């Protein structure tokens, strides 16, 4: 999927409680995603941030669900899945994606989707928000989650 056309979102998250759930695979890329999310939350004025680590992306939905059910105004889910030689990639990506979608629609708590599903580590690094990366998907996920909280208030 191309990152071209991504909006530049300016959000005011003052007073929001945000939980970041992050998987632990692919440390360098994950560190970049986490740093981008933290930067974006600070820039948005979010002061209440809880971070929870889970083993892999498959475990993101259950942690996101707990956060949504226990008072978070928004959740940011971060994970990195890189294709290997078996269909495992498809199962983990599908379970995480559907699980996170289910959490947000069932609870009404926006979940920022910071799950990278890449063929190669190079693709993941390009999106990690690290020096030299072209995109910052951790920041984008945080901005999207906050923007959606604000959008839902208008409904
Ligand atoms: C098993 C597995 C594999 C092969 N690859 C990844 C990956 O690239 N990224 C990721 O976040 N998690 C991976 N996992 C772990 C699964 O998400 C999950 O943690 C395990 O299957 C245990 O439930």
PDB file of C-alpha atoms and ligand atoms in Angstrom:
ATOM      1  CA  UNK A   1       0.000   0.000   0.000  1.00  0.00           C
ATOM      2  CA  UNK A   2       1.329   3.427  -0.886  1.00  0.00           C
ATOM      3  CA  UNK A   3       1.790   6.084   1.788  1.00  0.00           C
ATOM      4  CA  UNK A   4       1.233   8.788  -0.813  1.00  0.00           C
ATOM      5  CA  UNK A   5      -1.843  10.872  -0.094  1.00  0.00           C
ATOM      6  CA  UNK A   6      -1.581  10.632   3.667  1.00  0.00           C
ATOM      7  CA  UNK A   7      -3.192  13.665   5.353  1.00  0.00           C
ATOM      8  CA  UNK A   8      -1.214  15.957   7.636  1.00  0.00           C
ATOM      9  CA  UNK A   9      -3.326  15.736  10.759  1.00  0.00           C
ATOM     10  CA  UNK A  10      -3.051  18.334  13.530  1.00  0.00           C
ATOM     11  CA  UNK A  11      -4.779  17.167  16.685  1.00  0.00           C
ATOM     12  CA  UNK A  12      -5.372  18.481  20.178  1.00  0.00           C
ATOM     13  CA  UNK A  13      -5.386  15.572  22.602  1.00  0.00           C
ATOM     14  CA  UNK A  14      -5.400  17.646  25.767  1.00  0.00           C
ATOM     15  CA  UNK A  15      -7.066  15.737  28.591  1.00  0.00           C
ATOM     16  CA  UNK A  16      -7.192  12.407  26.783  1.00  0.00           C
ATOM     17  CA  UNK A  17      -6.031   9.116  28.294  1.00  0.00           C
ATOM     18  CA  UNK A  18      -4.189   7.104  25.676  1.00  0.00           C
ATOM     19  CA  UNK A  19      -2.909   3.540  25.976  1.00  0.00           C
ATOM     20  CA  UNK A  20      -0.172   2.314  23.656  1.00  0.00           C
ATOM     21  CA  UNK A  21      -0.069  -1.462  23.160  1.00  0.00           C
ATOM     22  CA  UNK A  22       3.101  -2.614  21.454  1.00  0.00           C
ATOM     23  CA  UNK A  23       4.342  -6.002  20.317  1.00  0.00           C
ATOM     24  CA  UNK A  24       7.962  -7.010  20.889  1.00  0.00           C
ATOM     25  CA  UNK A  25       9.134  -8.518  17.602  1.00  0.00           C
ATOM     26  CA  UNK A  26      11.661  -6.711  15.325  1.00  0.00           C
ATOM     27  CA  UNK A  27      13.214  -4.437  17.941  1.00  0.00           C
ATOM     28  CA  UNK A  28      14.776  -1.737  15.755  1.00  0.00           C
ATOM     29  CA  UNK A  29      11.614  -1.075  13.798  1.00  0.00           C
ATOM     30  CA  UNK A  30       9.466  -1.288  16.922  1.00  0.00           C
ATOM     31  CA  UNK A  31      11.696   1.203  18.739  1.00  0.00           C
ATOM     32  CA  UNK A  32      11.149   3.615  15.837  1.00  0.00           C
ATOM     33  CA  UNK A  33       7.383   3.147  15.903  1.00  0.00           C
ATOM     34  CA  UNK A  34       7.258   3.669  19.671  1.00  0.00           C
ATOM     35  CA  UNK A  35       9.382   6.802  19.470  1.00  0.00           C
ATOM     36  CA  UNK A  36       7.138   8.220  16.742  1.00  0.00           C
ATOM     37  CA  UNK A  37       4.015   7.506  18.761  1.00  0.00           C
ATOM     38  CA  UNK A  38       5.509   9.138  21.857  1.00  0.00           C
ATOM     39  CA  UNK A  39       6.541  12.211  19.836  1.00  0.00           C
ATOM     40  CA  UNK A  40       3.082  12.580  18.327  1.00  0.00           C
ATOM     41  CA  UNK A  41       1.342  12.201  21.697  1.00  0.00           C
ATOM     42  CA  UNK A  42       3.552  14.885  23.245  1.00  0.00           C
ATOM     43  CA  UNK A  43       2.940  17.201  20.271  1.00  0.00           C
ATOM     44  CA  UNK A  44      -0.810  16.641  20.634  1.00  0.00           C
ATOM     45  CA  UNK A  45      -0.688  17.604  24.302  1.00  0.00           C
ATOM     46  CA  UNK A  46      -1.560  14.155  25.658  1.00  0.00           C
ATOM     47  CA  UNK A  47      -0.292  13.888  29.229  1.00  0.00           C
ATOM     48  CA  UNK A  48      -1.834  10.576  30.315  1.00  0.00           C
ATOM     49  CA  UNK A  49      -0.063   7.801  28.442  1.00  0.00           C
ATOM     50  CA  UNK A  50       0.120   4.141  29.477  1.00  0.00           C
ATOM     51  CA  UNK A  51       2.408   1.761  27.586  1.00  0.00           C
ATOM     52  CA  UNK A  52       1.949  -2.004  27.612  1.00  0.00           C
ATOM     53  CA  UNK A  53       4.180  -4.530  25.841  1.00  0.00           C
ATOM     54  CA  UNK A  54       2.848  -7.862  24.573  1.00  0.00           C
ATOM     55  CA  UNK A  55       4.876 -10.699  23.030  1.00  0.00           C
ATOM     56  CA  UNK A  56       3.680 -10.557  19.422  1.00  0.00           C
ATOM     57  CA  UNK A  57       1.171  -8.843  17.169  1.00  0.00           C
ATOM     58  CA  UNK A  58      -1.257 -11.712  17.667  1.00  0.00           C
ATOM     59  CA  UNK A  59      -1.607 -10.556  21.292  1.00  0.00           C
ATOM     60  CA  UNK A  60      -2.380  -6.907  20.410  1.00  0.00           C
ATOM     61  CA  UNK A  61      -6.197  -7.234  20.271  1.00  0.00           C
ATOM     62  CA  UNK A  62      -6.640  -8.656  23.771  1.00  0.00           C
ATOM     63  CA  UNK A  63      -4.465  -5.913  25.269  1.00  0.00           C
ATOM     64  CA  UNK A  64      -6.272  -3.260  23.236  1.00  0.00           C
ATOM     65  CA  UNK A  65      -9.606  -4.651  24.407  1.00  0.00           C
ATOM     66  CA  UNK A  66      -8.574  -4.491  28.061  1.00  0.00           C
ATOM     67  CA  UNK A  67      -7.372  -0.907  27.620  1.00  0.00           C
ATOM     68  CA  UNK A  68     -10.586   0.124  25.878  1.00  0.00           C
ATOM     69  CA  UNK A  69     -12.732  -1.520  28.549  1.00  0.00           C
ATOM     70  CA  UNK A  70     -10.863   0.052  31.466  1.00  0.00           C
ATOM     71  CA  UNK A  71     -10.964   3.736  30.662  1.00  0.00           C
ATOM     72  CA  UNK A  72      -8.672   4.581  27.761  1.00  0.00           C
ATOM     73  CA  UNK A  73     -10.100   7.260  25.469  1.00  0.00           C
ATOM     74  CA  UNK A  74      -7.957   5.945  22.618  1.00  0.00           C
ATOM     75  CA  UNK A  75      -5.602   3.052  21.982  1.00  0.00           C
ATOM     76  CA  UNK A  76      -2.574   3.002  19.707  1.00  0.00           C
ATOM     77  CA  UNK A  77      -1.599  -0.515  18.585  1.00  0.00           C
ATOM     78  CA  UNK A  78       1.927  -1.048  17.289  1.00  0.00           C
ATOM     79  CA  UNK A  79       3.335  -4.193  15.731  1.00  0.00           C
ATOM     80  CA  UNK A  80       5.744  -5.351  13.058  1.00  0.00           C
ATOM     81  CA  UNK A  81       5.118  -8.528  11.088  1.00  0.00           C
ATOM     82  CA  UNK A  82       7.565  -9.551   8.371  1.00  0.00           C
ATOM     83  CA  UNK A  83       6.683 -12.240   5.863  1.00  0.00           C
ATOM     84  CA  UNK A  84       8.513 -15.535   6.186  1.00  0.00           C
ATOM     85  CA  UNK A  85       8.335 -18.772   4.270  1.00  0.00           C
ATOM     86  CA  UNK A  86       5.077 -20.091   5.738  1.00  0.00           C
ATOM     87  CA  UNK A  87       1.439 -18.916   5.826  1.00  0.00           C
ATOM     88  CA  UNK A  88       1.937 -17.901   9.477  1.00  0.00           C
ATOM     89  CA  UNK A  89       2.346 -14.270   8.310  1.00  0.00           C
ATOM     90  CA  UNK A  90      -1.175 -14.208   6.904  1.00  0.00           C
ATOM     91  CA  UNK A  91      -2.739 -15.685  10.030  1.00  0.00           C
ATOM     92  CA  UNK A  92      -0.991 -13.269  12.423  1.00  0.00           C
ATOM     93  CA  UNK A  93      -1.752 -10.217  10.234  1.00  0.00           C
ATOM     94  CA  UNK A  94      -5.355 -11.234   9.728  1.00  0.00           C
ATOM     95  CA  UNK A  95      -5.990 -12.031  13.394  1.00  0.00           C
ATOM     96  CA  UNK A  96      -4.416  -8.798  14.577  1.00  0.00           C
ATOM     97  CA  UNK A  97      -6.207  -6.647  12.006  1.00  0.00           C
ATOM     98  CA  UNK A  98      -9.631  -8.166  12.552  1.00  0.00           C
ATOM     99  CA  UNK A  99      -9.134  -8.245  16.312  1.00  0.00           C
ATOM    100  CA  UNK A 100      -8.213  -4.558  16.496  1.00  0.00           C
ATOM    101  CA  UNK A 101     -11.100  -3.581  14.227  1.00  0.00           C
ATOM    102  CA  UNK A 102     -13.448  -5.552  16.443  1.00  0.00           C
ATOM    103  CA  UNK A 103     -12.168  -3.804  19.569  1.00  0.00           C
ATOM    104  CA  UNK A 104     -12.728  -0.334  18.151  1.00  0.00           C
ATOM    105  CA  UNK A 105     -16.178  -0.974  16.675  1.00  0.00           C
ATOM    106  CA  UNK A 106     -17.414  -3.016  19.668  1.00  0.00           C
ATOM    107  CA  UNK A 107     -16.217  -0.602  22.368  1.00  0.00           C
ATOM    108  CA  UNK A 108     -16.423   2.711  20.501  1.00  0.00           C
ATOM    109  CA  UNK A 109     -12.852   3.464  21.561  1.00  0.00           C
ATOM    110  CA  UNK A 110     -10.699   4.401  18.546  1.00  0.00           C
ATOM    111  CA  UNK A 111      -7.701   2.169  17.919  1.00  0.00           C
ATOM    112  CA  UNK A 112      -4.857   3.664  15.899  1.00  0.00           C
ATOM    113  CA  UNK A 113      -3.572   0.999  13.534  1.00  0.00           C
ATOM    114  CA  UNK A 114       0.207   1.008  13.727  1.00  0.00           C
ATOM    115  CA  UNK A 115       0.704  -2.557  12.542  1.00  0.00           C
ATOM    116  CA  UNK A 116       3.324  -2.891   9.811  1.00  0.00           C
ATOM    117  CA  UNK A 117       2.776  -5.930   7.591  1.00  0.00           C
ATOM    118  CA  UNK A 118       5.796  -6.069   5.309  1.00  0.00           C
ATOM    119  CA  UNK A 119       7.480  -8.434   2.885  1.00  0.00           C
ATOM    120  CA  UNK A 120      10.955  -7.359   3.974  1.00  0.00           C
ATOM    121  CA  UNK A 121      12.734  -5.663   6.861  1.00  0.00           C
ATOM    122  CA  UNK A 122      13.727  -2.851   4.468  1.00  0.00           C
ATOM    123  CA  UNK A 123      10.057  -2.037   3.889  1.00  0.00           C
ATOM    124  CA  UNK A 124       9.485  -1.943   7.636  1.00  0.00           C
ATOM    125  CA  UNK A 125      12.483   0.326   8.249  1.00  0.00           C
ATOM    126  CA  UNK A 126      11.196   2.718   5.567  1.00  0.00           C
ATOM    127  CA  UNK A 127       7.987   3.157   7.608  1.00  0.00           C
ATOM    128  CA  UNK A 128       9.480   3.124  11.119  1.00  0.00           C
ATOM    129  CA  UNK A 129       9.999   6.856  11.691  1.00  0.00           C
ATOM    130  CA  UNK A 130      13.731   6.336  12.177  1.00  0.00           C
ATOM    131  CA  UNK A 131      16.382   8.693  10.785  1.00  0.00           C
ATOM    132  CA  UNK A 132      16.328   7.935   7.055  1.00  0.00           C
ATOM    133  CA  UNK A 133      12.803   6.501   7.062  1.00  0.00           C
ATOM    134  CA  UNK A 134      10.342   7.941   4.562  1.00  0.00           C
ATOM    135  CA  UNK A 135       7.310   7.423   6.778  1.00  0.00           C
ATOM    136  CA  UNK A 136       6.455   7.499  10.471  1.00  0.00           C
ATOM    137  CA  UNK A 137       3.639   5.031  11.022  1.00  0.00           C
ATOM    138  CA  UNK A 138       3.824   5.188  14.824  1.00  0.00           C
ATOM    139  CA  UNK A 139       3.110   8.908  14.752  1.00  0.00           C
ATOM    140  CA  UNK A 140       0.399   8.467  12.120  1.00  0.00           C
ATOM    141  CA  UNK A 141      -1.382   5.852  14.231  1.00  0.00           C
ATOM    142  CA  UNK A 142      -1.345   8.102  17.306  1.00  0.00           C
ATOM    143  CA  UNK A 143      -2.631  11.115  15.338  1.00  0.00           C
ATOM    144  CA  UNK A 144      -5.374   9.008  13.745  1.00  0.00           C
ATOM    145  CA  UNK A 145      -6.553   7.647  17.093  1.00  0.00           C
ATOM    146  CA  UNK A 146      -6.805  11.127  18.625  1.00  0.00           C
ATOM    147  CA  UNK A 147      -8.424  12.599  15.523  1.00  0.00           C
ATOM    148  CA  UNK A 148     -11.049   9.857  15.635  1.00  0.00           C
ATOM    149  CA  UNK A 149     -11.854  10.532  19.298  1.00  0.00           C
ATOM    150  CA  UNK A 150     -12.491  14.147  18.337  1.00  0.00           C
ATOM    151  CA  UNK A 151     -14.512  13.165  15.264  1.00  0.00           C
ATOM    152  CA  UNK A 152     -16.746  10.832  17.288  1.00  0.00           C
ATOM    153  CA  UNK A 153     -17.572  13.668  19.704  1.00  0.00           C
ATOM    154  CA  UNK A 154     -19.306  15.455  16.844  1.00  0.00           C
ATOM    155  CA  UNK A 155     -21.702  12.566  16.252  1.00  0.00           C
TER     156      UNK A 155
HETATM  157  C1  LIG B   1       5.319 -16.420  15.647  1.00  0.00           C
HETATM  158  C2  LIG B   1       5.555 -15.059  15.100  1.00  0.00           C
HETATM  159  C3  LIG B   1       6.247 -14.898  13.884  1.00  0.00           C
HETATM  160  C4  LIG B   1       6.764 -16.062  13.097  1.00  0.00           C
HETATM  161  N1  LIG B   1       6.517 -13.687  13.397  1.00  0.00           N
HETATM  162  C5  LIG B   1       6.054 -12.591  14.063  1.00  0.00           C
HETATM  163  C6  LIG B   1       6.294 -11.286  13.551  1.00  0.00           C
HETATM  164  O1  LIG B   1       6.938 -11.061  12.517  1.00  0.00           O
HETATM  165  N2  LIG B   1       5.791 -10.234  14.255  1.00  0.00           N
HETATM  166  C7  LIG B   1       5.060 -10.391  15.416  1.00  0.00           C
HETATM  167  O2  LIG B   1       4.606  -9.388  15.987  1.00  0.00           O
HETATM  168  N3  LIG B   1       4.848 -11.624  15.909  1.00  0.00           N
HETATM  169  C8  LIG B   1       5.322 -12.714  15.292  1.00  0.00           C
HETATM  170  N4  LIG B   1       5.103 -13.969  15.792  1.00  0.00           N
HETATM  171  C9  LIG B   1       4.502 -14.093  17.148  1.00  0.00           C
HETATM  172  C10 LIG B   1       2.960 -14.086  17.189  1.00  0.00           C
HETATM  173  O3  LIG B   1       2.451 -12.771  17.001  1.00  0.00           O
HETATM  174  C11 LIG B   1       2.512 -14.573  18.594  1.00  0.00           C
HETATM  175  O4  LIG B   1       3.136 -13.809  19.585  1.00  0.00           O
HETATM  176  C12 LIG B   1       2.854 -16.032  18.819  1.00  0.00           C
HETATM  177  O5  LIG B   1       2.274 -16.837  17.835  1.00  0.00           O
HETATM  178  C13 LIG B   1       2.389 -16.505  20.211  1.00  0.00           C
HETATM  179  O6  LIG B   1       0.988 -16.359  20.363  1.00  0.00           O
END
